[in-house]
Coordinates of C-alpha atoms in Angstrom, one line a residue:
Chain A
M30 CA 0.0 0.0 0.0
P31 CA 2.3 2.8 -1.2
H32 CA -0.2 5.6 -0.5
H33 CA -0.2 4.6 3.2
S34 CA 3.6 4.6 3.5
L35 CA 3.8 8.3 4.4
A36 CA 1.2 8.1 7.1
F37 CA 2.7 4.9 8.3
K38 CA 6.2 6.5 8.6
F39 CA 4.8 9.5 10.4
S40 CA 3.0 7.2 12.8
V41 CA 6.0 5.2 13.6
A42 CA 8.0 8.3 14.1
W43 CA 5.4 9.9 16.4
L44 CA 5.0 6.7 18.5
A45 CA 8.8 6.5 18.8
L46 CA 9.0 10.1 19.9
M47 CA 6.1 9.7 22.4
A48 CA 7.6 6.5 23.8
L49 CA 11.0 8.2 24.2
L50 CA 9.5 11.2 25.9
S51 CA 7.4 9.2 28.3
L52 CA 10.3 6.8 29.1
L53 CA 12.6 9.8 29.8
A54 CA 9.9 11.9 31.5
D55 CA 11.8 12.4 34.7
G56 CA 15.1 13.2 33.1
L57 CA 13.8 15.8 30.6
P58 CA 14.5 19.5 31.3
L59 CA 10.9 20.2 32.1
P60 CA 9.3 21.7 35.2
S61 CA 7.9 19.2 37.7
P62 CA 4.4 18.2 36.6
D63 CA 3.1 19.0 40.1
A64 CA 4.9 22.4 40.6
Q65 CA 2.2 25.1 40.9
D66 CA 3.0 28.6 39.8
L67 CA 0.1 30.9 40.5
N68 CA 1.6 33.8 38.5
N69 CA 1.2 31.7 35.4
M70 CA -2.4 30.5 35.9
L71 CA -3.9 29.6 32.5
A72 CA -0.9 31.2 30.8
G73 CA -0.8 30.5 27.0
P74 CA 2.2 28.8 25.3
S75 CA 5.4 30.7 25.9
G76 CA 9.2 30.2 26.2
S77 CA 9.0 29.0 29.8
H78 CA 5.8 26.9 29.3
W79 CA 5.9 25.5 25.8
L80 CA 2.3 24.4 25.9
G81 CA 1.1 26.9 28.5
A82 CA 0.0 26.3 32.0
D83 CA -3.2 25.0 33.6
S84 CA -5.5 26.7 36.2
L85 CA -3.0 26.0 38.9
G86 CA -0.1 27.2 36.8
R87 CA 1.3 23.7 36.3
D88 CA 3.2 23.1 33.1
I89 CA 1.0 21.4 30.6
L90 CA 3.8 19.8 28.6
A91 CA 5.3 18.2 31.7
R92 CA 1.8 16.9 32.8
T93 CA 1.1 15.6 29.3
V94 CA 4.3 13.7 29.1
H95 CA 3.7 12.2 32.5
G96 CA 0.1 11.4 31.6
L97 CA 1.2 9.7 28.4
R98 CA 3.5 7.5 30.5
L99 CA 0.6 6.3 32.5
T100 CA -1.5 5.7 29.3
F101 CA 1.3 3.6 27.8
L102 CA 1.8 1.7 31.1
V103 CA -1.9 0.9 31.3
S104 CA -2.4 -0.2 27.7
F105 CA 0.8 -2.2 27.5
A106 CA 0.3 -4.0 30.8
S107 CA -3.3 -4.8 30.2
V108 CA -2.8 -6.0 26.6
G109 CA 0.3 -8.0 27.7
L110 CA -1.5 -9.7 30.5
A111 CA -4.5 -10.5 28.3
L112 CA -2.1 -11.8 25.7
V113 CA -0.5 -14.3 28.1
I114 CA -3.8 -15.5 29.5
G115 CA -5.7 -15.5 26.2
T116 CA -2.8 -17.4 24.4
C117 CA -2.7 -20.1 27.1
L118 CA -6.5 -20.5 27.2
G119 CA -6.9 -20.4 23.4
I120 CA -4.2 -22.8 22.5
S121 CA -5.1 -25.3 25.1
A122 CA -8.8 -25.1 24.1
G123 CA -7.9 -25.6 20.5
Y124 CA -5.5 -28.4 21.3
I125 CA -7.4 -30.3 24.0
G126 CA -10.9 -29.7 22.7
G127 CA -13.9 -31.6 24.0
W128 CA -15.6 -30.5 27.3
Y129 CA -12.7 -28.3 28.3
D130 CA -13.2 -26.3 25.1
R131 CA -17.0 -26.1 25.5
G132 CA -16.8 -25.1 29.2
L133 CA -14.2 -22.4 28.4
S134 CA -16.3 -20.9 25.6
L135 CA -19.3 -20.8 27.9
G136 CA -17.3 -18.9 30.5
L137 CA -16.0 -16.5 27.8
N138 CA -19.6 -15.9 26.6
V139 CA -20.6 -14.9 30.1
L140 CA -17.7 -12.5 30.2
L141 CA -18.8 -11.1 26.8
A142 CA -22.4 -10.7 28.2
F143 CA -21.3 -7.7 30.2
P144 CA -21.0 -4.4 28.3
P145 CA -17.3 -3.8 28.4
L146 CA -17.3 -0.3 29.9
V147 CA -19.8 -1.3 32.6
L148 CA -17.7 -4.3 33.5
I149 CA -14.6 -2.1 33.8
V150 CA -16.4 0.6 35.8
A151 CA -18.0 -1.9 38.2
L152 CA -14.6 -3.5 38.9
V153 CA -12.8 -0.2 39.2
A154 CA -15.4 1.0 41.7
Y155 CA -14.3 -1.9 44.0
P156 CA -11.9 -0.9 46.8
G157 CA -8.2 -1.6 46.2
N158 CA -5.1 -0.5 44.3
M159 CA -6.4 1.6 41.4
L160 CA -3.6 0.9 38.9
I161 CA -3.8 -2.8 39.4
K162 CA -7.6 -2.7 39.1
I163 CA -7.6 -0.7 35.9
I164 CA -5.0 -3.0 34.3
A165 CA -6.7 -6.2 35.5
S166 CA -10.2 -5.2 34.4
L167 CA -9.0 -4.1 31.0
A168 CA -7.1 -7.4 30.6
L169 CA -10.3 -9.2 31.5
V170 CA -12.2 -7.4 28.7
F171 CA -9.5 -8.3 26.2
V172 CA -9.1 -12.0 27.1
P173 CA -12.2 -13.4 25.2
S174 CA -11.3 -12.0 21.8
I175 CA -7.6 -13.0 22.1
T176 CA -8.6 -16.5 23.3
R177 CA -11.0 -16.9 20.3
I178 CA -8.3 -16.0 17.8
A179 CA -5.7 -18.2 19.5
R180 CA -8.2 -21.1 19.5
A181 CA -9.2 -20.6 15.9
S182 CA -5.6 -20.5 14.6
T183 CA -4.6 -23.4 16.8
L184 CA -7.4 -25.5 15.2
R185 CA -6.2 -24.5 11.8
F186 CA -2.5 -25.4 12.4
A187 CA -3.3 -28.5 14.4
R188 CA -4.8 -30.0 11.2
L189 CA -1.7 -29.4 9.2
D190 CA 0.9 -32.0 8.4
F191 CA 3.7 -30.8 10.5
V192 CA 1.8 -31.1 13.7
A193 CA 0.5 -34.5 12.8
A194 CA 4.1 -35.5 12.0
A195 CA 5.2 -34.2 15.4
K196 CA 2.5 -36.3 17.0
V197 CA 3.5 -39.4 15.1
A198 CA 7.1 -38.8 16.0
G199 CA 6.0 -39.1 19.6
L200 CA 6.8 -35.5 20.7
S201 CA 5.3 -34.5 24.0
H202 CA 2.2 -32.3 24.1
H203 CA 4.3 -29.6 25.8
R204 CA 6.8 -29.7 23.0
I205 CA 4.2 -29.7 20.3
I206 CA 2.5 -26.7 21.9
T207 CA 5.6 -24.6 22.5
R208 CA 7.7 -25.6 19.5
E209 CA 5.1 -26.2 16.8
L210 CA 1.9 -24.3 17.6
M211 CA 3.2 -21.2 19.5
P212 CA 5.5 -19.9 16.8
N213 CA 2.7 -20.0 14.2
V214 CA -0.1 -18.7 16.4
L215 CA 1.8 -15.8 18.0
P216 CA 2.4 -13.6 15.0
V217 CA -1.4 -13.5 14.3
L218 CA -2.1 -12.6 17.9
L219 CA 0.6 -9.9 18.1
A220 CA -0.8 -8.1 15.1
Y221 CA -4.3 -8.2 16.7
A222 CA -3.0 -7.2 20.1
F223 CA -1.4 -4.1 18.6
L224 CA -4.9 -2.8 17.8
L225 CA -6.0 -3.5 21.4
L226 CA -3.3 -1.1 22.6
G227 CA -5.3 1.8 21.1
I228 CA -8.5 0.5 22.7
G229 CA -6.7 0.3 26.1
A230 CA -5.4 3.8 25.7
L231 CA -8.9 5.0 24.9
A232 CA -10.4 3.2 27.9
E233 CA -7.7 4.6 30.3
A234 CA -8.4 8.1 29.1
G235 CA -12.2 7.6 29.5
L236 CA -11.8 6.4 33.0
S237 CA -9.6 9.2 34.0
Y238 CA -11.9 11.7 32.4
L239 CA -14.8 10.3 34.4
G240 CA -12.7 10.6 37.6
L241 CA -12.9 6.8 38.0
G242 CA -9.2 6.2 37.2
M243 CA -6.1 7.3 39.1
P244 CA -6.5 9.8 41.9
P245 CA -6.8 13.4 40.7
S246 CA -3.2 14.3 41.9
V247 CA -1.7 11.9 39.3
P248 CA -1.4 13.6 35.9
T249 CA -3.5 11.7 33.3
L250 CA -4.5 13.0 29.9
G251 CA -8.2 12.4 30.6
G252 CA -8.0 13.9 34.0
M253 CA -6.3 17.0 32.7
M254 CA -9.1 17.6 30.3
A255 CA -11.8 17.0 32.8
A256 CA -10.1 19.4 35.3
E257 CA -9.8 22.3 32.8
Q258 CA -13.0 21.9 30.7
A259 CA -14.9 24.5 32.8
R260 CA -12.3 27.1 31.6
I261 CA -12.3 25.9 28.0
L262 CA -13.2 29.4 26.7
D263 CA -10.4 31.2 28.6
A264 CA -7.7 28.6 28.0
P265 CA -8.6 26.1 25.2
H266 CA -4.9 25.1 25.1
A267 CA -5.2 23.6 28.6
V268 CA -8.0 21.3 27.3
F269 CA -7.0 20.6 23.7
F270 CA -3.2 20.0 23.9
P271 CA -3.6 16.9 26.0
G272 CA -6.5 15.9 23.8
L273 CA -4.4 16.4 20.7
V274 CA -1.5 14.3 22.0
L275 CA -3.9 11.6 23.0
F276 CA -5.7 11.5 19.7
L277 CA -2.4 11.6 17.6
T278 CA -1.0 8.7 19.7
I279 CA -4.0 6.5 19.3
F280 CA -4.3 7.4 15.7
A281 CA -0.7 6.4 15.1
I282 CA -1.2 3.1 17.0
N283 CA -4.3 2.4 14.8
I284 CA -2.5 3.1 11.6
V285 CA 0.5 0.9 12.5
G286 CA -1.9 -1.7 13.9
E287 CA -4.1 -1.8 10.7
R288 CA -1.0 -2.4 8.6
F289 CA 0.2 -5.3 10.8
N290 CA -3.2 -6.7 10.9
A291 CA -3.6 -6.6 7.1
G292 CA -0.3 -8.4 6.9
S293 CA -1.4 -11.2 9.1
E294 CA -5.0 -11.4 7.7
G295 CA -4.0 -14.0 5.2
A296 CA -2.4 -16.1 7.9
R297 CA -5.5 -16.0 10.0
R298 CA -7.9 -17.4 7.5
Chain B
M107 CA -7.9 -35.7 20.1
I108 CA -6.6 -33.3 17.6
D109 CA -8.8 -34.7 14.9
S110 CA -11.8 -34.7 17.2
K111 CA -13.4 -31.8 15.3
P112 CA -16.3 -33.8 13.8
K113 CA -18.0 -33.0 10.5
R114 CA -20.8 -30.7 11.6
L115 CA -24.2 -32.5 11.6
Q116 CA -27.1 -30.6 10.3
V117 CA -28.7 -29.2 13.5
P118 CA -32.5 -29.0 13.2
A119 CA -34.0 -25.6 14.0
L120 CA -35.7 -26.8 17.2
R121 CA -32.5 -28.1 18.7
R122 CA -30.8 -24.9 17.8
W123 CA -33.5 -22.9 19.5
V124 CA -33.3 -25.1 22.6
A125 CA -29.5 -24.7 22.7
S126 CA -29.7 -21.0 22.4
S127 CA -32.4 -20.7 25.1
L128 CA -30.3 -22.8 27.4
T129 CA -27.2 -20.7 26.8
L130 CA -29.4 -17.6 27.5
L131 CA -30.5 -19.0 30.8
L132 CA -27.0 -20.1 31.9
T133 CA -25.7 -16.7 30.9
L134 CA -28.4 -14.9 32.9
F135 CA -27.7 -17.1 35.9
A136 CA -23.9 -16.4 35.7
V137 CA -24.5 -12.7 35.3
S138 CA -26.8 -12.6 38.4
V139 CA -24.2 -14.5 40.4
L140 CA -21.5 -12.1 39.4
S141 CA -23.6 -9.0 40.2
F142 CA -24.5 -10.6 43.5
L143 CA -20.8 -11.2 44.4
L144 CA -20.0 -7.6 43.5
V145 CA -21.6 -6.5 46.8
A146 CA -21.3 -9.8 48.7
L147 CA -17.5 -9.9 48.3
L148 CA -16.8 -6.3 49.3
P149 CA -13.8 -6.5 51.5
G150 CA -14.1 -5.9 55.3
D151 CA -17.5 -5.7 57.0
V152 CA -20.0 -5.2 54.2
A153 CA -22.5 -3.4 56.4
T154 CA -19.9 -0.9 57.6
T155 CA -18.7 -0.4 54.1
L156 CA -22.2 0.2 52.8
L157 CA -23.1 2.6 55.6
G158 CA -19.8 4.5 55.3
D159 CA -19.6 7.4 57.8
S160 CA -23.0 6.8 59.2
A161 CA -22.1 3.4 60.6
T162 CA -22.8 2.9 64.2
P163 CA -22.6 -0.7 65.7
E164 CA -26.4 -0.9 66.1
R165 CA -27.1 0.3 62.6
S166 CA -24.5 -2.1 61.2
A167 CA -26.0 -5.0 63.1
E168 CA -29.4 -4.0 61.9
L169 CA -28.3 -3.8 58.3
R170 CA -26.4 -7.0 58.5
K171 CA -29.6 -8.7 59.5
E172 CA -31.7 -6.8 56.9
L173 CA -29.3 -8.0 54.2
G174 CA -29.2 -11.5 55.6
L175 CA -25.4 -11.3 55.9
D176 CA -25.5 -13.7 58.9
Q177 CA -26.6 -16.4 56.4
P178 CA -24.3 -18.6 54.2
L179 CA -23.6 -17.2 50.7
P180 CA -25.8 -19.5 48.6
R181 CA -28.7 -18.8 50.9
Q182 CA -28.1 -15.0 50.7
Y183 CA -28.0 -15.3 46.9
G184 CA -31.3 -17.2 46.9
T185 CA -33.0 -14.5 49.0
W186 CA -31.5 -11.7 46.9
L187 CA -32.5 -13.4 43.6
G188 CA -36.0 -13.9 44.9
K189 CA -36.4 -10.3 45.7
V190 CA -34.8 -9.2 42.4
M191 CA -37.2 -11.4 40.5
Q192 CA -40.1 -9.5 42.1
G193 CA -38.5 -6.2 41.1
D194 CA -37.2 -5.4 44.5
L195 CA -33.7 -4.1 44.1
G196 CA -33.5 -2.6 47.6
Q197 CA -33.2 1.1 48.7
T198 CA -30.4 3.6 48.6
F199 CA -28.7 4.4 51.8
N200 CA -28.6 8.1 51.5
S201 CA -32.2 8.8 50.5
G202 CA -34.0 5.5 51.0
E203 CA -35.4 5.7 47.5
A204 CA -36.5 2.5 45.8
I205 CA -33.6 1.5 43.5
S206 CA -35.9 0.0 40.9
D207 CA -37.9 3.3 40.6
M208 CA -34.7 5.3 40.2
I209 CA -33.4 3.1 37.4
L210 CA -36.8 3.0 35.6
A211 CA -37.0 6.8 35.8
R212 CA -33.6 7.0 33.9
V213 CA -34.4 4.5 31.2
P214 CA -36.4 6.7 28.9
V215 CA -33.5 9.2 28.6
T216 CA -31.0 6.5 27.7
L217 CA -33.4 4.9 25.3
E218 CA -34.1 8.2 23.5
L219 CA -30.3 8.8 23.3
I220 CA -29.7 5.3 21.9
L221 CA -32.5 5.3 19.3
L222 CA -31.7 8.8 18.0
T223 CA -28.0 7.8 17.8
Q224 CA -28.6 4.7 15.8
L225 CA -31.0 6.5 13.4
L226 CA -28.4 9.2 12.7
A227 CA -25.5 6.8 12.5
L228 CA -27.3 4.6 10.0
A229 CA -28.5 7.6 8.0
I230 CA -24.9 8.6 7.5
A231 CA -23.2 5.3 7.4
I232 CA -25.5 3.5 4.9
P233 CA -25.1 5.9 1.9
L234 CA -21.4 6.2 2.7
G235 CA -20.8 2.5 3.0
V236 CA -22.7 1.8 -0.3
W237 CA -20.9 4.6 -2.2
T238 CA -17.4 3.9 -1.0
A239 CA -17.9 0.2 -1.9
Y240 CA -19.1 1.2 -5.4
K241 CA -16.2 3.6 -5.8
A242 CA -13.6 1.3 -4.0
G243 CA -10.1 2.6 -4.4
S244 CA -11.1 6.1 -5.4
V245 CA -9.9 9.2 -3.7
F246 CA -13.3 9.6 -2.0
D247 CA -13.1 6.0 -0.7
R248 CA -9.5 6.4 0.6
L249 CA -10.3 9.7 2.2
S250 CA -13.4 8.4 4.0
L251 CA -11.4 5.4 5.2
S252 CA -8.8 7.7 6.7
V253 CA -11.4 9.9 8.3
S254 CA -13.1 6.9 9.8
L255 CA -9.8 5.7 11.3
A256 CA -9.3 9.1 12.7
L257 CA -12.8 9.1 14.3
L258 CA -12.1 5.7 15.7
S259 CA -8.9 7.0 17.3
M260 CA -10.7 10.0 19.0
P261 CA -11.7 9.6 22.6
T262 CA -15.4 10.3 22.9
F263 CA -14.9 13.2 25.3
V264 CA -12.2 14.9 23.2
F265 CA -14.6 14.9 20.3
A266 CA -17.5 16.1 22.4
L267 CA -15.5 18.9 23.9
L268 CA -14.5 20.0 20.4
L269 CA -18.2 20.1 19.4
V270 CA -19.2 21.9 22.6
Y271 CA -16.4 24.4 22.2
A272 CA -17.3 25.1 18.6
V273 CA -21.1 24.9 18.5
A274 CA -22.3 25.6 22.1
L275 CA -19.8 28.0 23.5
K276 CA -18.0 30.0 20.7
V277 CA -21.3 30.3 18.9
P278 CA -24.0 29.8 21.4
L279 CA -26.4 27.9 19.1
L280 CA -27.2 24.9 21.3
P281 CA -27.2 24.2 25.0
S282 CA -23.9 22.7 26.2
N283 CA -25.6 20.4 28.7
G284 CA -28.7 19.4 30.5
Y285 CA -31.9 17.7 29.5
A286 CA -35.5 18.8 28.8
P287 CA -38.2 16.1 29.0
L288 CA -40.7 15.8 26.2
S289 CA -43.3 17.5 28.3
D290 CA -41.3 20.8 27.8
G291 CA -42.0 20.4 24.1
L292 CA -40.4 18.5 21.3
W293 CA -38.1 21.3 20.2
A294 CA -36.7 21.9 23.7
N295 CA -36.2 18.2 24.1
L296 CA -34.4 17.8 20.7
R297 CA -32.2 20.8 21.2
H298 CA -30.6 19.2 24.2
M299 CA -30.1 15.9 22.3
V300 CA -28.4 17.3 19.2
L301 CA -24.8 17.4 20.6
P302 CA -24.8 14.2 22.6
V303 CA -26.5 12.3 19.7
T304 CA -24.2 13.8 17.1
T305 CA -21.1 12.9 19.1
L306 CA -22.2 9.3 19.8
A307 CA -23.4 8.8 16.2
L308 CA -20.2 10.0 14.6
M309 CA -18.3 7.5 16.8
E310 CA -20.5 4.7 15.4
V311 CA -20.5 5.8 11.8
P312 CA -16.9 4.6 11.0
V313 CA -17.6 1.1 12.3
Y314 CA -20.9 0.7 10.5
M315 CA -19.5 2.3 7.3
R316 CA -16.5 0.0 7.2
L317 CA -18.5 -3.1 7.8
L318 CA -21.1 -2.3 5.2
R319 CA -18.4 -1.3 2.7
S320 CA -16.6 -4.7 3.0
E321 CA -19.9 -6.6 2.8
M322 CA -20.9 -4.6 -0.2
L323 CA -17.6 -5.3 -1.9
T324 CA -18.4 -9.0 -1.7
T325 CA -22.0 -8.6 -2.9
L326 CA -21.0 -6.5 -5.8
Q327 CA -18.9 -9.4 -7.2
Q328 CA -22.0 -11.7 -7.3
N329 CA -23.6 -12.7 -10.5
F330 CA -27.0 -11.3 -9.8
I331 CA -25.6 -7.8 -9.5
L332 CA -23.7 -8.2 -12.8
L333 CA -27.0 -9.4 -14.2
A334 CA -28.9 -6.5 -12.8
K335 CA -26.3 -4.1 -14.3
G336 CA -26.4 -5.9 -17.6
M337 CA -30.2 -5.6 -17.7
G338 CA -29.8 -1.9 -17.5
L339 CA -31.3 -1.2 -14.1
S340 CA -30.5 2.2 -12.8
L341 CA -27.4 2.5 -10.5
S342 CA -29.3 3.6 -7.4
R343 CA -31.8 0.7 -7.8
T344 CA -29.0 -1.8 -8.3
L345 CA -27.0 -0.5 -5.3
F346 CA -29.8 0.2 -2.8
Q347 CA -32.4 -2.4 -3.7
H348 CA -30.5 -5.4 -4.9
A349 CA -27.0 -5.1 -3.3
L350 CA -27.8 -3.4 0.1
R351 CA -30.3 -6.0 1.4
P352 CA -28.0 -9.0 1.3
S353 CA -25.1 -6.9 2.5
S354 CA -26.8 -5.5 5.6
L355 CA -27.1 -8.7 7.7
S356 CA -24.0 -8.3 9.7
L357 CA -24.9 -4.6 10.1
I358 CA -28.1 -5.6 11.8
T359 CA -26.2 -7.7 14.2
L360 CA -23.8 -4.9 15.0
V361 CA -26.5 -2.3 15.5
G362 CA -28.2 -4.8 17.9
L363 CA -24.9 -5.3 19.8
N364 CA -24.3 -1.5 20.0
M365 CA -27.9 -0.9 21.3
G366 CA -27.2 -3.3 24.0
R367 CA -23.8 -1.9 24.8
L368 CA -25.1 1.6 24.9
M369 CA -27.7 0.7 27.5
G370 CA -25.0 1.4 30.0
G371 CA -22.2 2.4 27.8
A372 CA -23.0 6.0 27.1
L373 CA -21.4 6.7 30.5
I374 CA -19.1 9.4 29.2
I375 CA -21.6 11.2 27.0
E376 CA -24.3 11.2 29.7
T377 CA -21.9 12.4 32.3
M378 CA -20.4 15.1 30.1
F379 CA -23.8 16.5 28.9
V380 CA -25.5 15.9 32.3
L381 CA -28.1 13.8 30.6
P382 CA -30.0 12.0 33.4
G383 CA -29.8 8.5 31.9
V384 CA -28.7 5.1 33.3
G385 CA -25.0 5.8 32.6
L386 CA -25.0 9.0 34.6
L387 CA -26.8 7.2 37.4
L388 CA -24.1 4.5 37.4
V389 CA -21.3 7.1 37.7
E390 CA -23.2 9.0 40.4
S391 CA -23.8 5.7 42.4
I392 CA -20.0 5.0 42.3
F393 CA -19.1 8.5 43.5
Q394 CA -21.7 8.3 46.3
Q395 CA -20.5 4.7 47.2
E396 CA -24.1 3.5 46.8
Y397 CA -22.9 -0.1 46.3
L398 CA -26.4 -1.6 46.1
L399 CA -27.4 0.9 43.4
T400 CA -24.2 0.2 41.4
Q401 CA -24.9 -3.5 41.7
A402 CA -28.5 -3.0 40.5
I403 CA -27.4 -1.0 37.5
V404 CA -24.8 -3.5 36.5
L405 CA -27.4 -6.3 36.7
F406 CA -30.0 -4.2 34.9
V407 CA -27.6 -3.2 32.1
A408 CA -26.1 -6.7 31.7
V409 CA -29.6 -8.3 31.5
A410 CA -30.8 -5.7 29.0
F411 CA -27.6 -6.3 27.0
I412 CA -28.1 -10.1 26.9
L413 CA -31.8 -9.9 26.0
I414 CA -31.1 -7.4 23.2
N415 CA -28.3 -9.6 21.9
T416 CA -30.4 -12.7 21.9
L417 CA -33.2 -10.9 20.2
T418 CA -30.7 -9.7 17.6
D419 CA -29.5 -13.3 17.0
W420 CA -33.1 -14.5 16.5
L421 CA -33.9 -11.6 14.2
Y422 CA -30.8 -12.4 12.2
A423 CA -31.7 -16.0 11.9
W424 CA -35.2 -15.0 10.9
V425 CA -34.0 -12.5 8.2
D426 CA -31.3 -14.8 6.8
P427 CA -33.0 -18.1 5.9
R428 CA -29.7 -19.8 5.3
L429 CA -29.1 -19.8 9.1
K430 CA -32.3 -21.8 9.7
H431 CA -30.6 -24.9 8.5

């Protein structure tokens, strides 16, 4: 797809830049994200505050970078967790089959019976460590779809000759699963998981916006926007800069993800 | 074991129906257990947690007895389910209002939001999906695919804030939040729905459009379309009468799924526009730590979601005769 290559390159570059910024957030020559400066309340972009300041005079660029770090942390951790669980469940369901497979898919159907956002919100409302709750509940929402894809591609590969040959050769189940099935199933899953990163980032932002995510003292992109939206007419930059960064990042993830996914589409069928 | 995937037997319609009803019952049961556990498994002393600051030892003991917390879990579940079946979802702690009445009072707002959203989304997505499939590969097609990917990447509230900023605040054309019941007049009511409905609908359009486009691409390759074209039928008739119908089956399913999801899923939009629907009630219940109310909404939304999905499945099977066999 040559006409996509420019957008694709920009997306990769943007993601690399954002990943770098959020990894190095503490070492960057930026003001502390929590440092208040009442002389600069709602100040527009300037030399000292590149993206301006919020209603407490806190540097928006610094808060955006730290907020992005949390967004990345939540989406990578939840997708990673779901990938580990879903791969194990899906491959074992496809390989073992029978009642185990049926029981598992019934359990997944129950999970799918909850509207995702309501499930997440209900779990997050529970007392406990917020970060762990957010990651775990997002992972729980991602597990069914990953399991289904893992199961379907396991079934497909399990019918092929090389797996049958491995069985005849008397290889152990463990060896067949890790050496023969995993290497074939994983690429398909990784391409799909990349698209989930964008959904994870959207969900984290939504929770923070609703005030159901991390405590208000922690800078999050959604929380920044919720806190400043009442002053949107005086200081649109305080609302829309975090929103723009969030949007561009998710857009880039989706563009790269669609490309990967299109590449593995043939393999999935 | 690997080769245990049997050749599918033809399942008669009756057996299929029984199987899907059984699954429905099992799913409803599991959902009720999960909702029950949401409160039953609250850490610490549930009564004290529920009462919050107003907990005195006497009040806690009273509540514990009222909730039957001195009973074993399965017994508690039985009692709870019995009450739920009769429509008794308990009362809130702060105001003592009946929870079932509170939820029912919010349902019409959410329903209005959902229905208007689906109407608008389909009104935009169907022509776009049909046209982009017909013109696949054209500049217009590629542009609308990029725009749809951009919309999919936009958090709901960012998009809503942009709209509010542009249409409600910079140019005060529309109210930026609030709700007017139909009794205030149709125009007052609709004015308040324009922004939330537009935001939600534009978030659904890309999904519908892409699905319809890809289904249409397959349909347009079929012989009967080539035949219709060859017979000199007009373009709009070919596209909208002959090609759209067989292409819209998975769209029906998706619309059904989204209606169910939105029963509780318009959380952000309802909160942001202060629309007093089910989603706003859920968020309020969490902030006020009204655990019984949260539990009841989760149960209500999940049951509505399951019923709408099942209905969609049956509708789908009814529309597509191929699935009956």
